[in-house]
């Protein structure tokens, strides 16, 4: 492996600036959302919005809940539109996006509508349970939420993703054969591999394992398929297969279930406290939605380092699976180097940035792990 780069790679100023700006955008987005929710509650504007929703919804509870959500989403979109646009400009500035403004704006519109539909289902379920079973609503709401979550995980590859991207079954015979060999060795089967037309929007490369049951599939971006060698793509496939073999999607659903259980319990506690403090007259007053949203985003923020640590653990496991199933780690290493360059990734972010923000180990760590595994293999070939 003569051409292997040093694991302690130095990042270009461009990569550092780009990733720093993206992090600041993420933080700004969180802060703006947080302040917006607090302002709604403190000023009492949420009550005014609720009354407006009732007037527009002919005093019908369910309809008014939906209108209230719609108003809330429109206002928050208007507030964060500047940040979203800045994010788009940032991708353009670093030549990572291939989208024009019109296509980007259309994607934003579709994203908003998808959010409205999914959000609509969630709030209707939430306030239905709050109204019918004020004592034990949170356990039932949690169960319904998990059912919805699992249904969405199953539908996502066939219903949600195609709203934004085109997919077609992979027609590369050589790669299909390689996957069959890898899968047989693992004693498992992934139903499909799809070519993901990412190049219409981005220069970045990506791959993922998605779906549940019949919709379980590996998706490979065309930006990867068209620029990487067969061995490099096989290494990426092996990593994705590692997620499948280690049942990472199922495990993540269990983790999600535990967290949302605690989340709903906390939401119930906070809502009761707010009613006791006479902020709202009853639990089912949907003007308390910003309070529920606050519980959710604060909890997500606090758990982010732990969830990212868990995700990095899974990624290391999938990497190790890839090392074991491919003939040599050299194509894994070269694919990582290509990915880092193509996606303008930070190979060696600061320790705390990785700890807090990153769902994947840094490229430098993944390369170091591959090299260490390779060294071990050459010492103990049959280990
Ligand atoms: Zn992965």
XYZ file of N, CA and C in Angstrom, residues 126 129-130 133-145 260-269 272:
81
model
N -51.313 13.421 18.488
C -50.944 13.936 19.806
C -52.151 14.535 20.533
N -55.021 12.054 21.427
C -54.799 11.298 22.661
C -54.919 12.212 23.885
N -54.408 13.451 23.765
C -54.479 14.390 24.894
C -55.936 14.683 25.277
N -57.629 10.841 26.409
C -57.089 10.183 27.602
C -56.108 11.096 28.330
N -56.593 12.171 28.931
C -55.675 13.134 29.558
C -54.783 12.490 30.634
N -55.238 11.363 31.234
C -54.420 10.715 32.272
C -53.201 10.007 31.684
N -53.455 9.170 30.694
C -52.380 8.304 30.180
C -52.028 8.585 28.736
N -52.367 9.790 28.259
C -52.173 10.127 26.850
C -50.764 9.840 26.369
N -49.774 10.105 27.226
C -48.394 10.112 26.738
C -47.908 8.717 26.350
N -48.414 7.680 27.063
C -47.990 6.323 26.701
C -48.603 5.907 25.379
N -49.872 6.250 25.200
C -50.560 5.913 23.953
C -49.953 6.713 22.794
N -49.705 8.001 23.048
C -49.116 8.855 22.005
C -47.752 8.302 21.598
N -46.992 7.830 22.583
C -45.676 7.262 22.300
C -45.812 6.023 21.411
N -46.768 5.139 21.753
C -46.965 3.919 20.966
C -47.367 4.271 19.532
N -48.294 5.213 19.387
C -48.739 5.621 18.049
C -47.594 6.258 17.264
N -46.796 7.062 17.976
C -45.660 7.726 17.349
C -44.679 6.692 16.809
N -37.794 8.430 22.861
C -39.089 9.101 22.743
C -39.992 8.750 23.926
N -39.805 7.564 24.504
C -40.580 7.213 25.693
C -40.272 8.213 26.809
N -38.993 8.447 27.051
C -38.582 9.438 28.057
C -39.085 10.825 27.656
N -38.998 11.121 26.353
C -39.444 12.418 25.843
C -40.920 12.667 26.104
N -41.755 11.660 25.847
C -43.190 11.822 26.075
C -43.502 11.935 27.567
N -42.756 11.188 28.364
C -42.941 11.283 29.809
C -42.612 12.714 30.273
N -41.494 13.245 29.774
C -41.079 14.610 30.135
C -42.106 15.626 29.627
N -42.604 15.401 28.415
C -43.593 16.321 27.847
C -44.838 16.358 28.731
N -45.270 15.195 29.207
C -46.436 15.115 30.071
C -46.214 15.903 31.361
N -45.037 15.711 31.920
C -44.695 16.402 33.161
C -44.707 17.916 32.960
N -48.309 19.281 32.461
C -49.031 19.367 33.728
C -48.555 20.557 34.555
